[in-house]
PDB file of C-alpha atoms in Angstrom:
ATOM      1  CA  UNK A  34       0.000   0.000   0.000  1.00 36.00           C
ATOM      2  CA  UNK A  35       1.335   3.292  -0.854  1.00 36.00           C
ATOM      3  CA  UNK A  36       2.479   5.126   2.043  1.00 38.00           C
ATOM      4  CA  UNK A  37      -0.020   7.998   1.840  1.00 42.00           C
ATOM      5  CA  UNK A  38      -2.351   5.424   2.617  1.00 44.00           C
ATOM      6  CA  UNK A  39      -4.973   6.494   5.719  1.00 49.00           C
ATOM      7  CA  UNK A  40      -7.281   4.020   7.796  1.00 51.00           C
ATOM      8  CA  UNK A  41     -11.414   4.055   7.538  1.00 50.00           C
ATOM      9  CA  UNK A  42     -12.642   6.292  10.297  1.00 55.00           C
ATOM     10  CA  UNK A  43     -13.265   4.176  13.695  1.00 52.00           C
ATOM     11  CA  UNK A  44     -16.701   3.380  13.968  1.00 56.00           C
ATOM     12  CA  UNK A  45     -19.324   5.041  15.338  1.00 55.00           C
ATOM     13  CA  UNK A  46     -22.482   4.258  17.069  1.00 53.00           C
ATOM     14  CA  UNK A  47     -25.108   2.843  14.860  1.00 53.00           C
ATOM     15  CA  UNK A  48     -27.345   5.601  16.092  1.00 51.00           C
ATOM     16  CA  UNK A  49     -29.273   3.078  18.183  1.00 55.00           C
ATOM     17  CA  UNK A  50     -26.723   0.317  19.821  1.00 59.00           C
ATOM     18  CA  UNK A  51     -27.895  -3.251  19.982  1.00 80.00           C
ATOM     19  CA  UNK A  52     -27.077  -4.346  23.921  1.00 89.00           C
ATOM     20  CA  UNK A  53     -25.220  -7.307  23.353  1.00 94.00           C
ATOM     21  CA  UNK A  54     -21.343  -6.636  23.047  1.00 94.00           C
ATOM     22  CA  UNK A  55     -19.907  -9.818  24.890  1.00 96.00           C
ATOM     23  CA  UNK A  56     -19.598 -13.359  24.203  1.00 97.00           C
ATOM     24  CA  UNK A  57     -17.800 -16.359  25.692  1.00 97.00           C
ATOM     25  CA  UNK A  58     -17.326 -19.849  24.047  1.00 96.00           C
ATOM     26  CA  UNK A  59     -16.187 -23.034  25.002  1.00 94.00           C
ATOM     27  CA  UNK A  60     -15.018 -26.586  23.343  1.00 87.00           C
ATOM     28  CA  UNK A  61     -18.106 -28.796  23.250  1.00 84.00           C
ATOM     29  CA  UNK A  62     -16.839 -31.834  21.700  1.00 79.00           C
ATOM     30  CA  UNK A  63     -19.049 -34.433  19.580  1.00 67.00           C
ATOM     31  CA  UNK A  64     -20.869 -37.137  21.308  1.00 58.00           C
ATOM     32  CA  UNK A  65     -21.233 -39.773  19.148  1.00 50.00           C
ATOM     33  CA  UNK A  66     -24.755 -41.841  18.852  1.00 46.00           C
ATOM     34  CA  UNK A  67     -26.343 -39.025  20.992  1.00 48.00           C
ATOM     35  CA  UNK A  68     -28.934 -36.901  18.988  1.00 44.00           C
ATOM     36  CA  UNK A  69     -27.132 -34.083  19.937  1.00 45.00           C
ATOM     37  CA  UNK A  70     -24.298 -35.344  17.398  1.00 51.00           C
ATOM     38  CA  UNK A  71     -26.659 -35.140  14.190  1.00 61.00           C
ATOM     39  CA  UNK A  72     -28.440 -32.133  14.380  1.00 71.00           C
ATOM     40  CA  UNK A  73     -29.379 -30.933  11.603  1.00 77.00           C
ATOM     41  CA  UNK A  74     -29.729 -27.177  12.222  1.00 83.00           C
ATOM     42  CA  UNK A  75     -27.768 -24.299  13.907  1.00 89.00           C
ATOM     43  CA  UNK A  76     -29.751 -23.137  16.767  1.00 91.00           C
ATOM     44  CA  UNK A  77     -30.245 -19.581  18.993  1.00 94.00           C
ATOM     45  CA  UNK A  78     -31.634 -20.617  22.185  1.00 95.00           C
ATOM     46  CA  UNK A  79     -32.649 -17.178  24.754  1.00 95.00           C
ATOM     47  CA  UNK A  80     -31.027 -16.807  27.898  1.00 96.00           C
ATOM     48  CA  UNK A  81     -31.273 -14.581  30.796  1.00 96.00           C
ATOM     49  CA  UNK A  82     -28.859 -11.721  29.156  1.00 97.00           C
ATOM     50  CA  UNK A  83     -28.593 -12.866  25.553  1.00 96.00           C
ATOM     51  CA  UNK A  84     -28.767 -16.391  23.519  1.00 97.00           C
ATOM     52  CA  UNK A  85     -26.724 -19.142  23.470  1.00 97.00           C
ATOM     53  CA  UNK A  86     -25.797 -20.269  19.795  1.00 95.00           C
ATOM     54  CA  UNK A  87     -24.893 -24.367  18.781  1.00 92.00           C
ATOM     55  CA  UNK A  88     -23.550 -24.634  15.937  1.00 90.00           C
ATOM     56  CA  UNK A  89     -23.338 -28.446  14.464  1.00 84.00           C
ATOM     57  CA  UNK A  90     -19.577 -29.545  13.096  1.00 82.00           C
ATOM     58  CA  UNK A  91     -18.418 -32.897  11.982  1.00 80.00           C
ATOM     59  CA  UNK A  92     -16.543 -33.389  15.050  1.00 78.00           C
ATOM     60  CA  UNK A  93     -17.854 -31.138  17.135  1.00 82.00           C
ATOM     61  CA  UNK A  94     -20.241 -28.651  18.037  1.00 86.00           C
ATOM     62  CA  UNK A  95     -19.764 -24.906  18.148  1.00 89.00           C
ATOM     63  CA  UNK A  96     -21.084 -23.425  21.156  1.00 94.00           C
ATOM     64  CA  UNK A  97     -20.818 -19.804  22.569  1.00 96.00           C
ATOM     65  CA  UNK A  98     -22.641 -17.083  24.587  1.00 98.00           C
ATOM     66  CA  UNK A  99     -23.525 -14.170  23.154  1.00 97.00           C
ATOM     67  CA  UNK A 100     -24.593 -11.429  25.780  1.00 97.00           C
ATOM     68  CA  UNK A 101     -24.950  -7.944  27.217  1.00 96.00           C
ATOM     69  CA  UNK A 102     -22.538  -7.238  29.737  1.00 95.00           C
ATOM     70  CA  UNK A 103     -24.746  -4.559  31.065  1.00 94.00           C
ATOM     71  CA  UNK A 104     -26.935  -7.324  32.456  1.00 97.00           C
ATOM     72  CA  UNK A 105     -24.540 -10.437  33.469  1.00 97.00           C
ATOM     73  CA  UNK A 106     -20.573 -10.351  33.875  1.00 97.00           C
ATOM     74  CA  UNK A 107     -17.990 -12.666  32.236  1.00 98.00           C
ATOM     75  CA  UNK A 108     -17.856 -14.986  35.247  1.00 97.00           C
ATOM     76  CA  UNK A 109     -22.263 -15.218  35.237  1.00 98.00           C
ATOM     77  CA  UNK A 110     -21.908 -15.745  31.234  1.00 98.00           C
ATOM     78  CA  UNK A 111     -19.431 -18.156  31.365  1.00 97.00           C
ATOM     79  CA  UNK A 112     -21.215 -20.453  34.365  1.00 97.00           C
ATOM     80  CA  UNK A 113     -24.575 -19.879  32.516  1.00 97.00           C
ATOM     81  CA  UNK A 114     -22.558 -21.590  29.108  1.00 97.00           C
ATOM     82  CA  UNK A 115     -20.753 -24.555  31.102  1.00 96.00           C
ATOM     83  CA  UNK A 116     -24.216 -25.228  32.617  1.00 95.00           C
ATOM     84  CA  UNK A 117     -25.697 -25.219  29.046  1.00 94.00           C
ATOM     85  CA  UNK A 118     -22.897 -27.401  27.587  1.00 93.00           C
ATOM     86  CA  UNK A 119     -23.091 -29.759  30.500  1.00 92.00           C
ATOM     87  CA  UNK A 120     -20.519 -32.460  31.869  1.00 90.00           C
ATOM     88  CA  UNK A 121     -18.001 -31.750  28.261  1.00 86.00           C
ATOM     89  CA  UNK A 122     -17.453 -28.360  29.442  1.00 90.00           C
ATOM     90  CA  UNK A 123     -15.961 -29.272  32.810  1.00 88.00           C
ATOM     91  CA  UNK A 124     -12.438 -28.956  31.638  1.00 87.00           C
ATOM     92  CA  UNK A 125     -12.382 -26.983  29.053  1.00 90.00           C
ATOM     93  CA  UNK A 126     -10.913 -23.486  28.771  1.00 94.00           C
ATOM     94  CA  UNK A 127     -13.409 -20.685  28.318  1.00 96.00           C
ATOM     95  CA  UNK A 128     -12.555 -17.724  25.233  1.00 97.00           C
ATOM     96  CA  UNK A 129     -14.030 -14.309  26.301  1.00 98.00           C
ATOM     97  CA  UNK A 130     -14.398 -11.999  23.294  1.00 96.00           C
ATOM     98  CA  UNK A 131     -15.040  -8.743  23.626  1.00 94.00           C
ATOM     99  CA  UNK A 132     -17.617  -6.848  20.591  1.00 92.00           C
ATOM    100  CA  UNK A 133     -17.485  -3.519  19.688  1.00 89.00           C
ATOM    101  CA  UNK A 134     -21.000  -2.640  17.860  1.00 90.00           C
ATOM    102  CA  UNK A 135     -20.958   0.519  15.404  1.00 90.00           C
ATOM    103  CA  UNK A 136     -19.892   0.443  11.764  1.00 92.00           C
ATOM    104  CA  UNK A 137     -17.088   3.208   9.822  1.00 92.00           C
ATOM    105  CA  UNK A 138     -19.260   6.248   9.085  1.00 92.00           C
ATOM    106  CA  UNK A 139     -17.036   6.494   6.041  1.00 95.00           C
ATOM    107  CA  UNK A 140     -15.692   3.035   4.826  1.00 96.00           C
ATOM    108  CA  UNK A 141     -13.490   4.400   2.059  1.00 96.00           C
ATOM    109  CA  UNK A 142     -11.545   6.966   3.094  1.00 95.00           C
ATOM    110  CA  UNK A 143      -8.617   8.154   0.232  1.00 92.00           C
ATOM    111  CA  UNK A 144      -7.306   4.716  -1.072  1.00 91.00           C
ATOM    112  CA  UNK A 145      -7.416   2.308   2.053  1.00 94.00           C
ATOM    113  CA  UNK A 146     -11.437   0.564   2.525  1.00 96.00           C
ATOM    114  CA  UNK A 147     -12.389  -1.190   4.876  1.00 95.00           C
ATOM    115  CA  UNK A 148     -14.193  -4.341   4.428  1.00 96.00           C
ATOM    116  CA  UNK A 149     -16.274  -6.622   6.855  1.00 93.00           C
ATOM    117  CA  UNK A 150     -15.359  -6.474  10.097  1.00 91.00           C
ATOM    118  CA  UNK A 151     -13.202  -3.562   9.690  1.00 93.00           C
ATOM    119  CA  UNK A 152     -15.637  -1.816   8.642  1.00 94.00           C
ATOM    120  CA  UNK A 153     -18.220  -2.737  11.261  1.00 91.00           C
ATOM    121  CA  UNK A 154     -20.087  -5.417  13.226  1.00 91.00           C
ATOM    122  CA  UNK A 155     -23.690  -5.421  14.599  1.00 90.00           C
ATOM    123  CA  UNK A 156     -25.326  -8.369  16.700  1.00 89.00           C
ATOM    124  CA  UNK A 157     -24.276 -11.872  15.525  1.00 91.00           C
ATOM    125  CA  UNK A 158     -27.375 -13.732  15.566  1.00 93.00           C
ATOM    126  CA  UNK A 159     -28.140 -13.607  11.921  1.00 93.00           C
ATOM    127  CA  UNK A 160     -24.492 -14.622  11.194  1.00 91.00           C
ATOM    128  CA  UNK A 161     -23.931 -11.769   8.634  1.00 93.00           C
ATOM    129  CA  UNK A 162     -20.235 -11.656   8.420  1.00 92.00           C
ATOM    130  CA  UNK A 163     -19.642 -13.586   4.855  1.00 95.00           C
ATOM    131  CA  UNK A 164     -22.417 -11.558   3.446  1.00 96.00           C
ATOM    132  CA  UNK A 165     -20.550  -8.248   4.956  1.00 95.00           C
ATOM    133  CA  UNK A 166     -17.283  -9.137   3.164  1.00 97.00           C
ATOM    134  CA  UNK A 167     -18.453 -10.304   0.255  1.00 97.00           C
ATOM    135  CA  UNK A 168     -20.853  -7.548  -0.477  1.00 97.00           C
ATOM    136  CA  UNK A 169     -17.965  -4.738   0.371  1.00 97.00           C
ATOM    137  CA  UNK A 170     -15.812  -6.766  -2.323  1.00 97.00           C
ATOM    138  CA  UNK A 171     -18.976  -6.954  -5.213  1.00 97.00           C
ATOM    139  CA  UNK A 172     -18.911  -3.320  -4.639  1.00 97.00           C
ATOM    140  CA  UNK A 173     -15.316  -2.298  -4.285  1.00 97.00           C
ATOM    141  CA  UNK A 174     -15.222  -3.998  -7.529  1.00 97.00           C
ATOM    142  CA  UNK A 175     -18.032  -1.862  -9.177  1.00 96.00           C
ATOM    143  CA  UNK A 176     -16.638   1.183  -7.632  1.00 96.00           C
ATOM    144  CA  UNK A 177     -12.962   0.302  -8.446  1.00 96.00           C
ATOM    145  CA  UNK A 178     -11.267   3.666  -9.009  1.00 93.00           C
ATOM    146  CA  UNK A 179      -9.704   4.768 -12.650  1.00 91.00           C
ATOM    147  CA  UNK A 180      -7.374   7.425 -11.535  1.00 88.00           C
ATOM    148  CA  UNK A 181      -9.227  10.573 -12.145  1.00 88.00           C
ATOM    149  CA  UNK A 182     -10.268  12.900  -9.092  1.00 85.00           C
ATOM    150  CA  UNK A 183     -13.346  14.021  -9.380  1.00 85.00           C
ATOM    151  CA  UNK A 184     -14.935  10.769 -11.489  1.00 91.00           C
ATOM    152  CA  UNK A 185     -12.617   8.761  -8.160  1.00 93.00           C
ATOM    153  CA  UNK A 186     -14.333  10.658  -5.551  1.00 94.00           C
ATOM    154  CA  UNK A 187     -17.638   9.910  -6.817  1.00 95.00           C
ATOM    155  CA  UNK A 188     -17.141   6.015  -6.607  1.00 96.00           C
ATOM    156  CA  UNK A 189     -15.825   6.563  -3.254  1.00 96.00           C
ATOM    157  CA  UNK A 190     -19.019   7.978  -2.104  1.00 96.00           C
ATOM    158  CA  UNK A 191     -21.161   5.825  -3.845  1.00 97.00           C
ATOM    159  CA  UNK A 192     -19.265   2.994  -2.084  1.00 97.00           C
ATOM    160  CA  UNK A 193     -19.667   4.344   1.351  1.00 97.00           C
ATOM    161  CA  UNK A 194     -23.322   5.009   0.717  1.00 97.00           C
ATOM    162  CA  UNK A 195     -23.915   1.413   0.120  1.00 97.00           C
ATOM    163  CA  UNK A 196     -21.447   0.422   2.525  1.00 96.00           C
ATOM    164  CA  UNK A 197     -23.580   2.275   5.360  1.00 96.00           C
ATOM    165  CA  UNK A 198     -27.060   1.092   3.760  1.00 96.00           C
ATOM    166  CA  UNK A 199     -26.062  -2.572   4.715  1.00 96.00           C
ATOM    167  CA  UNK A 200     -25.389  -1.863   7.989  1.00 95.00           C
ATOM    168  CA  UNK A 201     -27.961   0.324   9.045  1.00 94.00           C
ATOM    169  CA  UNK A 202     -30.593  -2.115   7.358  1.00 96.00           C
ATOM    170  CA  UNK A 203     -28.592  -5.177   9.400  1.00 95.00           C
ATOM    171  CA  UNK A 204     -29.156  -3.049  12.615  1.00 94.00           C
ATOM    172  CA  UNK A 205     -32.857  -2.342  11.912  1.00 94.00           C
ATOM    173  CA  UNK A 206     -33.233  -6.339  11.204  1.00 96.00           C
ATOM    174  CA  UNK A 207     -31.724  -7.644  14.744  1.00 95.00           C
ATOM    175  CA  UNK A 208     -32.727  -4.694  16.630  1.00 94.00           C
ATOM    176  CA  UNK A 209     -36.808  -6.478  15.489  1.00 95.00           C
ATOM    177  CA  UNK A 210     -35.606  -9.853  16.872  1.00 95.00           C
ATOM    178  CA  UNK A 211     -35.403  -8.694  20.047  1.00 93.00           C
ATOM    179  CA  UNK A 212     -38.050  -6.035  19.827  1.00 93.00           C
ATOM    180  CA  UNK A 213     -40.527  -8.647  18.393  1.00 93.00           C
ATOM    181  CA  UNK A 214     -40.164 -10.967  20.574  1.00 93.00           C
ATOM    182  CA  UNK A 215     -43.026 -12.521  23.496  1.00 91.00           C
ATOM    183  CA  UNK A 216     -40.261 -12.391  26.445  1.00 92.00           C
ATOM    184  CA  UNK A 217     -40.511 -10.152  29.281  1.00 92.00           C
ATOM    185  CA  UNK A 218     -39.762 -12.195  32.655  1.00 93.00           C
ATOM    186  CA  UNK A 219     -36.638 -10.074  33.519  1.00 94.00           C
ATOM    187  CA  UNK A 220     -34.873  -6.556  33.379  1.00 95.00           C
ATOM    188  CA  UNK A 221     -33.347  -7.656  30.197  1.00 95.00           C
ATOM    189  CA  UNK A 222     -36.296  -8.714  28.280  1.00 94.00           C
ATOM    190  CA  UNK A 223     -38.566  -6.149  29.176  1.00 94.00           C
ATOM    191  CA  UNK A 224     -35.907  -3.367  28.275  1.00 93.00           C
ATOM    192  CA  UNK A 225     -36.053  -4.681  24.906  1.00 92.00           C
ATOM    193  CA  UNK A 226     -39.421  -3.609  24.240  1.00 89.00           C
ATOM    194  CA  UNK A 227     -38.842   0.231  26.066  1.00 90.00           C
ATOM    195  CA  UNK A 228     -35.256   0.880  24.754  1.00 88.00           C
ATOM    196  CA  UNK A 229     -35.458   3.282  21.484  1.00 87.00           C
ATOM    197  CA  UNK A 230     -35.738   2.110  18.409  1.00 88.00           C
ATOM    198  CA  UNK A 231     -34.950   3.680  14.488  1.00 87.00           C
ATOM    199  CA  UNK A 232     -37.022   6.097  13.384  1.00 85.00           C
ATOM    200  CA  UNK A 233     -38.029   4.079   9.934  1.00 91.00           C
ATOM    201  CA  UNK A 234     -38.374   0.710  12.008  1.00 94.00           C
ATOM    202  CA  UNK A 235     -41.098   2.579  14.212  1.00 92.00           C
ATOM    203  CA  UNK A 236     -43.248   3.697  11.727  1.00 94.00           C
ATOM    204  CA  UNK A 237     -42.724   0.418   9.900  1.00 95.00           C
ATOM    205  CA  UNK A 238     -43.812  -1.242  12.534  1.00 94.00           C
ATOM    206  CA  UNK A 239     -47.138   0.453  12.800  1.00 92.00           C
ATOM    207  CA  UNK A 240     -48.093  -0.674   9.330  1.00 92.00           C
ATOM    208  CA  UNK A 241     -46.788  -4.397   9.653  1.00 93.00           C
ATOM    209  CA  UNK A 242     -49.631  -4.344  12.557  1.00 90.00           C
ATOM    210  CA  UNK A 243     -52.301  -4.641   9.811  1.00 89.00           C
ATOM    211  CA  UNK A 244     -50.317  -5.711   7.204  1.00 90.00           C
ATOM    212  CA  UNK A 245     -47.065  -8.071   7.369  1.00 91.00           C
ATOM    213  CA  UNK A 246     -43.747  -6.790   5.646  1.00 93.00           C
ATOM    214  CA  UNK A 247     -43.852  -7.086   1.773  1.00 93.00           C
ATOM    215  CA  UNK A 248     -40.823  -5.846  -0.438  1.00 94.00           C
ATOM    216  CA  UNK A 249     -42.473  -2.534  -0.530  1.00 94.00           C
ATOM    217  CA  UNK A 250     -43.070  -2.071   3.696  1.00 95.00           C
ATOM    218  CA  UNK A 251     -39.332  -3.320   4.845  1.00 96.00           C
ATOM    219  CA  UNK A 252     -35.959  -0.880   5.277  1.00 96.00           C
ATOM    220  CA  UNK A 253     -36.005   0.577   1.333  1.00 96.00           C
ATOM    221  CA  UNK A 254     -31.801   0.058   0.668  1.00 96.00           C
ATOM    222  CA  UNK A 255     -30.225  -3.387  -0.025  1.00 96.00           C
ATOM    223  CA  UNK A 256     -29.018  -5.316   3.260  1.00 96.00           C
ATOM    224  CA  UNK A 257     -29.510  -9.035   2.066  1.00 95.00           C
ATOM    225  CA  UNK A 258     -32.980  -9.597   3.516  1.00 96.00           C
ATOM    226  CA  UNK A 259     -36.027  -9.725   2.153  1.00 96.00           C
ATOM    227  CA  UNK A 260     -39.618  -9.476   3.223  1.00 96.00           C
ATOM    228  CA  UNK A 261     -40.261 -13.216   3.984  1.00 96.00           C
ATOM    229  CA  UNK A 262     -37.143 -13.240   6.373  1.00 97.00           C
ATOM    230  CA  UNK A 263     -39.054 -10.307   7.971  1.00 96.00           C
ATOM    231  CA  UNK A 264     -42.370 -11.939   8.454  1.00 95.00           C
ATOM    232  CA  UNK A 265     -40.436 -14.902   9.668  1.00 95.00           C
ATOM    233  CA  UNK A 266     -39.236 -13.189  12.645  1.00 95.00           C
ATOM    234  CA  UNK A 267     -42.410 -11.785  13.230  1.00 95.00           C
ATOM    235  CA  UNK A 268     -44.646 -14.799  13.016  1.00 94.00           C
ATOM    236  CA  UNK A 269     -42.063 -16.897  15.021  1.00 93.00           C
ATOM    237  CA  UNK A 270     -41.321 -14.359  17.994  1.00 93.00           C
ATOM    238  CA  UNK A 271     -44.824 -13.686  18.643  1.00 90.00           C
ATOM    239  CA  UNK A 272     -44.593 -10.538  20.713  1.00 92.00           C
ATOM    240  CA  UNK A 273     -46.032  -8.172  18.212  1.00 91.00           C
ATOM    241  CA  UNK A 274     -50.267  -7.993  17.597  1.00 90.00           C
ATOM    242  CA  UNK A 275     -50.273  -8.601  13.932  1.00 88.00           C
ATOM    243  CA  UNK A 276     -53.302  -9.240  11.920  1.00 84.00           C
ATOM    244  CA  UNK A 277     -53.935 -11.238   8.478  1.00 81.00           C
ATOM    245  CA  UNK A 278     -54.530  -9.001   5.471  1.00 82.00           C
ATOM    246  CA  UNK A 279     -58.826  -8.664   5.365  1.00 84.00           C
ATOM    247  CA  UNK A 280     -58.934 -10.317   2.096  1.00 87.00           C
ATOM    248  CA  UNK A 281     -57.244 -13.462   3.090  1.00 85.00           C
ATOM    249  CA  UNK A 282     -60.593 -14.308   4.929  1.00 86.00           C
ATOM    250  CA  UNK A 283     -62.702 -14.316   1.547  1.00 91.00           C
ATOM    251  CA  UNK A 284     -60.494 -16.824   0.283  1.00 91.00           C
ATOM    252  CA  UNK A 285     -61.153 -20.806   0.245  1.00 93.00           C
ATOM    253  CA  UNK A 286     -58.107 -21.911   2.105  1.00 91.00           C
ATOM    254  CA  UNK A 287     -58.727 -25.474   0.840  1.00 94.00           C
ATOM    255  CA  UNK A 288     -56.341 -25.979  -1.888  1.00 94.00           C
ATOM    256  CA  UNK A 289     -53.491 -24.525   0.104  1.00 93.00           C
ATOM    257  CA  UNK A 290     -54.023 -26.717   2.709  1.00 95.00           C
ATOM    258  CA  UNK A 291     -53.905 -29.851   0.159  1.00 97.00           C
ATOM    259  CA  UNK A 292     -50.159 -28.417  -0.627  1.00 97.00           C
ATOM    260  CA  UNK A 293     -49.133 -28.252   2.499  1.00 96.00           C
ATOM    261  CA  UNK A 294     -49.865 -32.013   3.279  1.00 98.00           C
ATOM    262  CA  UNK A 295     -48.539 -33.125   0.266  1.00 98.00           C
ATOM    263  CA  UNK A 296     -45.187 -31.266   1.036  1.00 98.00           C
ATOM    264  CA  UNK A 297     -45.102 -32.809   4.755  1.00 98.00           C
ATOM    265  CA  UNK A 298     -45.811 -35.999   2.990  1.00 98.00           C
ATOM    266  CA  UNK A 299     -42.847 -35.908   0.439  1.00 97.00           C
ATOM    267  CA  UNK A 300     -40.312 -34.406   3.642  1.00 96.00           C
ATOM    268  CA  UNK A 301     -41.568 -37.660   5.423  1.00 96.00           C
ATOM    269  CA  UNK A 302     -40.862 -39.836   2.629  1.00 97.00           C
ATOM    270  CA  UNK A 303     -37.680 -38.208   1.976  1.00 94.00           C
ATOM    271  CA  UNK A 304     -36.123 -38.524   5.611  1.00 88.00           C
ATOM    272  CA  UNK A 305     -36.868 -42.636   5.696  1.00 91.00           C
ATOM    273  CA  UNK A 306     -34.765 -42.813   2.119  1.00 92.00           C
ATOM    274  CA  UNK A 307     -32.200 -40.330   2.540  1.00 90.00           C
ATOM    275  CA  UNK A 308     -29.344 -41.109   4.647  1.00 87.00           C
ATOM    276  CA  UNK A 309     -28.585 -38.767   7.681  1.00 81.00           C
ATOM    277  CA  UNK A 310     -26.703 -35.502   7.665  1.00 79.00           C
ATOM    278  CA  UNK A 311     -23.942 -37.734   9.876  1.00 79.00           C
ATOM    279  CA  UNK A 312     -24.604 -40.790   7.538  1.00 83.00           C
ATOM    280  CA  UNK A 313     -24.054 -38.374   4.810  1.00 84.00           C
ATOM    281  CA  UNK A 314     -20.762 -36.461   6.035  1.00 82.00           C
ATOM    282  CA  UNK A 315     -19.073 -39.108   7.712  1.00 84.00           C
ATOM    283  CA  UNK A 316     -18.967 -40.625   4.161  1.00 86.00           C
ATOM    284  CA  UNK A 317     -17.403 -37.664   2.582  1.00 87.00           C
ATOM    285  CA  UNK A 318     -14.943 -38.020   5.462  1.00 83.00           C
ATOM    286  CA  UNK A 319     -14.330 -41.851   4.329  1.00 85.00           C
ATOM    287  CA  UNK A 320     -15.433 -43.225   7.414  1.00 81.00           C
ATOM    288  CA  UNK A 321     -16.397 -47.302   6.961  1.00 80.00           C
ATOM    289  CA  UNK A 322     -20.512 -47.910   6.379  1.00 73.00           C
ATOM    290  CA  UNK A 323     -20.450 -49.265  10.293  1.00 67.00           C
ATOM    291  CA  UNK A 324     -19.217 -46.931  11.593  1.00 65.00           C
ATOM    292  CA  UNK A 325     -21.467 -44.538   9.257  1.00 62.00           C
ATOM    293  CA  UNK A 326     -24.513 -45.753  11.388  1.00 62.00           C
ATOM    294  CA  UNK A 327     -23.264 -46.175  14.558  1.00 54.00           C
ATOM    295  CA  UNK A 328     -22.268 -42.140  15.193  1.00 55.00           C
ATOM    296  CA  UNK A 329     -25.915 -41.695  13.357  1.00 54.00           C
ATOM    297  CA  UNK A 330     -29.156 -40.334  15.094  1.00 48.00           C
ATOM    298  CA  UNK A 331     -32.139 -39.143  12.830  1.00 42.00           C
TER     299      UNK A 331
END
């Protein structure tokens, strides 16, 4: 890099914080011919300051704490993990990481950009970090400079318009998981539903009460989620009073309902024939057909 290179401006507050800035992990190895060793799906389970994440490996399973350390301290986070974990976490050595929410408020400034994390990072729980990089490099390359000034200068601000437009719209997305959700049984919950909230979320809000997000109701710039991820998180957290469109009651529901069985019926079919995700991998790995079935648990 040239040495009149300068660094992206440190990161500032995205104008309302999300509370969790803390996690804590630990080793949770795999336990073979337990269901716990073929799960088939990462899961975000609530706790009293935060949510646990398990994350399914071949040989293990990923497991970490993410929290607010507002509401619970590294040595309350870390017991509340081992006890999750269970006996495999007896001896294992904890890794405290420490999460600094806010994103660049420019991420290109002269000829250094920064990209992903170093540009910003908001709460994990939608696991956005690929997506971050990748989209800063799709548009670093569509911005890419051509040596002139003025046309230069330009790019860079196009760049950094987009750049922010992610992030804010990946704020407003968690900032509705916890917002939107039915739990209120201690300090933490319940501040979820008082603590301020964006401007454009609030009013959006008030219309998704009588009518669920479409493409044309949810934050207006490109973030990489769309409506249905929206009404996803809506349906499935249940703490918001939301409504079915009025028209949805003059229609014979009958024929939908005849898809819907069929499609349970084919993913039933399909799970007796297909082998398990373990059956599956530990064949990519080369592991012997017995031994396939033994570390296997539908």
């Amino acid at each position: 890099m040239p040495h009149h290179a300068e660094r992206a401006e440190h990161p500032v507050p995205l104008r309302v914080p999300l509370r969790c800035d803390a996690a804590v992990e630990v080793p949770d190895p795999l336990r073979r011919g337990t269901r716990g060793a073929a799960r088939t799906r990462t899961t975000a389970i609530a706790q009293e300051a935060g949510w646990i994440w398990s994350i399914p490996l071949f040989e293990r399973l990923g497991t970490g704490y993410v929290y607010a350390s507002e509401y619970a301290t590294p040595d309350e986070a870390e017991r509340t993990l081992r006890e999750f974990v269970g006996p495999a976490a007896e001896n294992a050595t904890a890794n405290h990481i420490r999460m600094r929410i806010g994103r660049s408020e420019r991420a290109w400034v002269k000829n250094c950009v920064a990209i992903g994390l170093s540009n910003g990072f908001v709460e994990p729980l939608e696991s956005t970090g690929i997506f971050i990089i990748q989209n800063g490099i799709e548009q670093l390359v569509k911005n890419f400079p051509g040596g002139h000034e003025a046309t230069d200068d330009q790019l860079r601000n196009t760049y950094n318009r987009q750049a922010a437009h992610v992030m804010d719209g990946l704020r407003e997305f968690m900032v509705l998981h916890w917002y939107a959700s039915g739990r209120a049984d201690n300090q933490y919950w319940k501040d979820t539903k008082t603590r301020e909230i964006p401007d454009g979320l609030a009013e959006r809000l008030e219309q998704w009460k009588v009518k669920l997000p479409d493409q044309d109701s949810i934050y207006p710039h490109y973030h990489g989620f769309e409506s249905y991820s929206y009404r996803a998180i809506i349906l499935g957290l249940g703490g918001l009073p939301v409504q079915p469109l009025p028209v949805l009651g003059k229609l014979d529901g009958t024929a939908a309902d005849r898809e819907f069985q069929l499609v349970a019926e084919q993913a039933a079919a399909l799970v007796e024939k297909m082998p398990s995700q373990y059956e599956y991998f530990a064949h990519l790995h080369g592991l012997p057909a017995a031994r396939r079935k033994a570390g296997s648990a539908r």
